[in-house]
Amino acid sequence: MITVVIPTVGRPSLRDTVAAVGPDVPVVVVDDRRAAGASGVLESLPAHVRVVRSGGRGPAAARNAGWRAAHTPWVVFLDDDVVPGPGWAEAVRTDLAGLPGDVAGSQGRIVVPLPRSRPPTDAERHTAGLEDALWVTADMAYRRRVLESLGGFDERFPGAYREDSDLALRALRAGHRLVRGERVTEHPVRADGFWSSVRFQRGNADDVLMRRLHGPGWRAAAGDGPGRLRRHAVTTAAGLAAAFLAGAARSRRVPLVLAGVAGAAWAMLTAEFAWRRVAPGPRTPEEVLRMAVTSVLIPPVACAHRLRGELRR
């Protein structure tokens, strides 16, 4: 009835994902590394797991390679860093059994374990947002015939961002329904490093494609918030203006006070953004430093990626 498809670049967490699925469900693991080579994780998978390669073209292409290698009526997509809950295989069968023909997909319930002894960090809150997100492929089942009719995931989305929302919106526009199941999958918080929040800004380029494909109301349709790009643009403009005016003031072409006003506006906007991220967190020295540094960088980086997306499209 179902095949599980898991794209991966060889994370060690893949072992736990496959083990939690269990041996009674066919699994297709899609090796999305750019170059083939030895991987202790991929070589040690159980015998019931089939491995196919997608050539390092990103999660959308990897999932397409996976569902095309499956032959069951339903394909369940999992990420390689999630842990399906106890009895998950039977729970997903229960979720899918007897669904009306107009239901194209069923989403699992995503649970993100957060620390109980302190408030969560900015990165932990970011991951916890998956609990309320719509149609995320951390645990999302689709009918194979619907994937065929829609052409699968749009491979113009290069990263693990927006490609799942795009597919869901296309399914809804085609007259299908999407539902939530009762199965539970845990998504642990990964330690993505000091600069992870800056790297996430690459998704601003993909937002351009979402707007082109689904119109200006795509965020509301996908259950997403309004975003901060406009504020980031104002902050970036204030910073650039302060730098330009300071240079012009040195040559006495403009009054220095104008540079001071622009600089104060930049500082106030940056401080507001940083405090918004620091206030709900643990406020440890390490977290405050990380938020201060990345809050300076995020606005111009977000604007640069948005401009890159506009130029690309």
mmCIF file of N, CA and C in Angstrom, residues 96-152:
data_model
loop_
_atom_site.group_PDB
_atom_site.id
_atom_site.type_symbol
_atom_site.label_atom_id
_atom_site.label_comp_id
_atom_site.label_asym_id
_atom_site.label_seq_id
_atom_site.Cartn_x
_atom_site.Cartn_y
_atom_site.Cartn_z
ATOM 1 N N LEU A 96 -4.314 6.380 6.064
ATOM 2 C CA LEU A 96 -4.578 6.384 4.629
ATOM 3 C C LEU A 96 -5.738 5.485 4.232
ATOM 4 N N ALA A 97 -6.046 4.510 5.062
ATOM 5 C CA ALA A 97 -7.095 3.544 4.708
ATOM 6 C C ALA A 97 -8.445 4.250 4.597
ATOM 7 N N GLY A 98 -9.104 4.036 3.496
ATOM 8 C CA GLY A 98 -10.463 4.534 3.332
ATOM 9 C C GLY A 98 -10.593 6.014 3.051
ATOM 10 N N LEU A 99 -9.494 6.700 2.765
ATOM 11 C CA LEU A 99 -9.608 8.122 2.436
ATOM 12 C C LEU A 99 -10.368 8.285 1.119
ATOM 13 N N PRO A 100 -11.247 9.263 1.025
ATOM 14 C CA PRO A 100 -11.966 9.487 -0.234
ATOM 15 C C PRO A 100 -11.008 9.759 -1.385
ATOM 16 N N GLY A 101 -11.472 9.493 -2.587
ATOM 17 C CA GLY A 101 -10.617 9.619 -3.762
ATOM 18 C C GLY A 101 -10.126 11.022 -4.033
ATOM 19 N N ASP A 102 -10.838 12.049 -3.513
ATOM 20 C CA ASP A 102 -10.401 13.419 -3.771
ATOM 21 C C ASP A 102 -9.313 13.875 -2.808
ATOM 22 N N VAL A 103 -8.948 13.020 -1.841
ATOM 23 C CA VAL A 103 -7.859 13.349 -0.916
ATOM 24 C C VAL A 103 -6.540 12.913 -1.546
ATOM 25 N N ALA A 104 -5.693 13.899 -1.821
ATOM 26 C CA ALA A 104 -4.428 13.613 -2.489
ATOM 27 C C ALA A 104 -3.299 13.330 -1.517
ATOM 28 N N GLY A 105 -3.401 13.861 -0.294
ATOM 29 C CA GLY A 105 -2.282 13.729 0.613
ATOM 30 C C GLY A 105 -2.692 13.755 2.068
ATOM 31 N N SER A 106 -1.821 13.213 2.919
ATOM 32 C CA SER A 106 -2.051 13.158 4.357
ATOM 33 C C SER A 106 -0.752 13.511 5.064
ATOM 34 N N GLN A 107 -0.823 14.499 5.947
ATOM 35 C CA GLN A 107 0.348 14.945 6.686
ATOM 36 C C GLN A 107 0.372 14.325 8.065
ATOM 37 N N GLY A 108 1.567 13.899 8.483
ATOM 38 C CA GLY A 108 1.734 13.414 9.844
ATOM 39 C C GLY A 108 1.841 14.569 10.824
ATOM 40 N N ARG A 109 1.683 14.266 12.088
ATOM 41 C CA ARG A 109 1.835 15.263 13.150
ATOM 42 C C ARG A 109 3.311 15.351 13.522
ATOM 43 N N ILE A 110 3.893 16.532 13.350
ATOM 44 C CA ILE A 110 5.306 16.737 13.645
ATOM 45 C C ILE A 110 5.451 17.253 15.070
ATOM 46 N N VAL A 111 6.315 16.611 15.833
ATOM 47 C CA VAL A 111 6.587 17.007 17.212
ATOM 48 C C VAL A 111 8.069 17.358 17.326
ATOM 49 N N VAL A 112 8.363 18.538 17.851
ATOM 50 C CA VAL A 112 9.748 18.982 18.034
ATOM 51 C C VAL A 112 10.043 19.030 19.534
ATOM 52 N N PRO A 113 10.899 18.146 20.038
ATOM 53 C CA PRO A 113 11.209 18.167 21.478
ATOM 54 C C PRO A 113 12.076 19.372 21.828
ATOM 55 N N LEU A 114 11.612 20.184 22.748
ATOM 56 C CA LEU A 114 12.347 21.362 23.187
ATOM 57 C C LEU A 114 12.799 21.185 24.638
ATOM 58 N N PRO A 115 13.860 21.860 25.034
ATOM 59 C CA PRO A 115 14.340 21.722 26.426
ATOM 60 C C PRO A 115 13.303 22.232 27.410
ATOM 61 N N ARG A 116 13.189 21.536 28.537
ATOM 62 C CA ARG A 116 12.244 21.927 29.576
ATOM 63 C C ARG A 116 12.882 22.807 30.652
ATOM 64 N N SER A 117 14.200 22.802 30.701
ATOM 65 C CA SER A 117 14.881 23.515 31.787
ATOM 66 C C SER A 117 15.171 24.975 31.467
ATOM 67 N N ARG A 118 14.905 25.394 30.228
ATOM 68 C CA ARG A 118 15.189 26.779 29.826
ATOM 69 C C ARG A 118 14.334 27.132 28.612
ATOM 70 N N PRO A 119 14.185 28.419 28.301
ATOM 71 C CA PRO A 119 13.480 28.807 27.077
ATOM 72 C C PRO A 119 14.263 28.353 25.840
ATOM 73 N N PRO A 120 13.602 28.073 24.755
ATOM 74 C CA PRO A 120 14.309 27.619 23.552
ATOM 75 C C PRO A 120 15.082 28.755 22.891
ATOM 76 N N THR A 121 16.162 28.376 22.220
ATOM 77 C CA THR A 121 16.947 29.349 21.463
ATOM 78 C C THR A 121 16.210 29.735 20.183
ATOM 79 N N ASP A 122 16.763 30.715 19.485
ATOM 80 C CA ASP A 122 16.184 31.134 18.202
ATOM 81 C C ASP A 122 16.149 29.977 17.214
ATOM 82 N N ALA A 123 17.229 29.204 17.147
ATOM 83 C CA ALA A 123 17.273 28.064 16.226
ATOM 84 C C ALA A 123 16.249 27.000 16.622
ATOM 85 N N GLU A 124 16.101 26.762 17.917
ATOM 86 C CA GLU A 124 15.121 25.773 18.375
ATOM 87 C C GLU A 124 13.697 26.226 18.074
ATOM 88 N N ARG A 125 13.415 27.508 18.238
ATOM 89 C CA ARG A 125 12.079 28.019 17.903
ATOM 90 C C ARG A 125 11.823 27.915 16.402
ATOM 91 N N HIS A 126 12.849 28.130 15.624
ATOM 92 C CA HIS A 126 12.708 28.004 14.170
ATOM 93 C C HIS A 126 12.297 26.586 13.786
ATOM 94 N N THR A 127 12.962 25.587 14.365
ATOM 95 C CA THR A 127 12.609 24.197 14.084
ATOM 96 C C THR A 127 11.226 23.867 14.618
ATOM 97 N N ALA A 128 10.877 24.396 15.792
ATOM 98 C CA ALA A 128 9.572 24.118 16.386
ATOM 99 C C ALA A 128 8.423 24.630 15.522
ATOM 100 N N GLY A 129 8.711 25.568 14.629
ATOM 101 C CA GLY A 129 7.684 26.046 13.718
ATOM 102 C C GLY A 129 7.134 24.965 12.819
ATOM 103 N N LEU A 130 7.867 23.858 12.667
ATOM 104 C CA LEU A 130 7.384 22.745 11.850
ATOM 105 C C LEU A 130 6.128 22.108 12.441
ATOM 106 N N GLU A 131 5.921 22.256 13.742
ATOM 107 C CA GLU A 131 4.750 21.641 14.360
ATOM 108 C C GLU A 131 3.444 22.209 13.804
ATOM 109 N N ASP A 132 3.454 23.463 13.395
ATOM 110 C CA ASP A 132 2.248 24.102 12.881
ATOM 111 C C ASP A 132 2.282 24.320 11.370
ATOM 112 N N ALA A 133 3.390 23.942 10.729
ATOM 113 C CA ALA A 133 3.528 24.172 9.292
ATOM 114 C C ALA A 133 2.606 23.234 8.502
ATOM 115 N N LEU A 134 2.190 23.697 7.342
ATOM 116 C CA LEU A 134 1.291 22.912 6.493
ATOM 117 C C LEU A 134 2.076 22.140 5.437
ATOM 118 N N TRP A 135 1.747 20.861 5.310
ATOM 119 C CA TRP A 135 2.153 20.001 4.197
ATOM 120 C C TRP A 135 3.662 19.852 4.056
ATOM 121 N N VAL A 136 4.378 19.814 5.180
ATOM 122 C CA VAL A 136 5.831 19.671 5.130
ATOM 123 C C VAL A 136 6.203 18.213 4.881
ATOM 124 N N THR A 137 7.238 18.009 4.078
ATOM 125 C CA THR A 137 7.643 16.651 3.710
ATOM 126 C C THR A 137 8.498 15.988 4.775
ATOM 127 N N ALA A 138 8.571 16.578 5.972
ATOM 128 C CA ALA A 138 9.159 15.830 7.091
ATOM 129 C C ALA A 138 8.374 14.543 7.311
ATOM 130 N N ASP A 139 7.052 14.578 7.052
ATOM 131 C CA ASP A 139 6.194 13.389 7.053
ATOM 132 C C ASP A 139 4.934 13.744 6.260
ATOM 133 N N MET A 140 4.955 13.427 4.969
ATOM 134 C CA MET A 140 3.835 13.781 4.093
ATOM 135 C C MET A 140 3.611 12.663 3.088
ATOM 136 N N ALA A 141 2.385 12.148 3.042
ATOM 137 C CA ALA A 141 2.025 11.072 2.107
ATOM 138 C C ALA A 141 1.225 11.655 0.948
ATOM 139 N N TYR A 142 1.532 11.194 -0.266
ATOM 140 C CA TYR A 142 0.778 11.576 -1.457
ATOM 141 C C TYR A 142 0.394 10.320 -2.245
ATOM 142 N N ARG A 143 -0.773 10.402 -2.884
ATOM 143 C CA ARG A 143 -1.119 9.352 -3.837
ATOM 144 C C ARG A 143 -0.145 9.429 -5.017
ATOM 145 N N ARG A 144 0.304 8.255 -5.458
ATOM 146 C CA ARG A 144 1.270 8.251 -6.559
ATOM 147 C C ARG A 144 0.644 8.795 -7.840
ATOM 148 N N ARG A 145 -0.619 8.490 -8.087
ATOM 149 C CA ARG A 145 -1.256 8.970 -9.322
ATOM 150 C C ARG A 145 -1.366 10.491 -9.332
ATOM 151 N N VAL A 146 -1.498 11.101 -8.152
ATOM 152 C CA VAL A 146 -1.529 12.562 -8.085
ATOM 153 C C VAL A 146 -0.141 13.127 -8.378
ATOM 154 N N LEU A 147 0.880 12.491 -7.837
ATOM 155 C CA LEU A 147 2.242 12.930 -8.145
ATOM 156 C C LEU A 147 2.499 12.850 -9.650
ATOM 157 N N GLU A 148 2.023 11.786 -10.283
ATOM 158 C CA GLU A 148 2.183 11.657 -11.725
ATOM 159 C C GLU A 148 1.461 12.776 -12.473
ATOM 160 N N SER A 149 0.229 13.047 -12.062
ATOM 161 C CA SER A 149 -0.561 14.052 -12.779
ATOM 162 C C SER A 149 0.008 15.456 -12.608
ATOM 163 N N LEU A 150 0.640 15.728 -11.467
ATOM 164 C CA LEU A 150 1.193 17.056 -11.199
ATOM 165 C C LEU A 150 2.652 17.186 -11.635
ATOM 166 N N GLY A 151 3.263 16.086 -12.025
ATOM 167 C CA GLY A 151 4.671 16.129 -12.409
ATOM 168 C C GLY A 151 5.630 16.117 -11.236
ATOM 169 N N GLY A 152 5.111 15.793 -10.047
ATOM 170 C CA GLY A 152 5.976 15.715 -8.872
ATOM 171 C C GLY A 152 6.406 17.085 -8.379
#
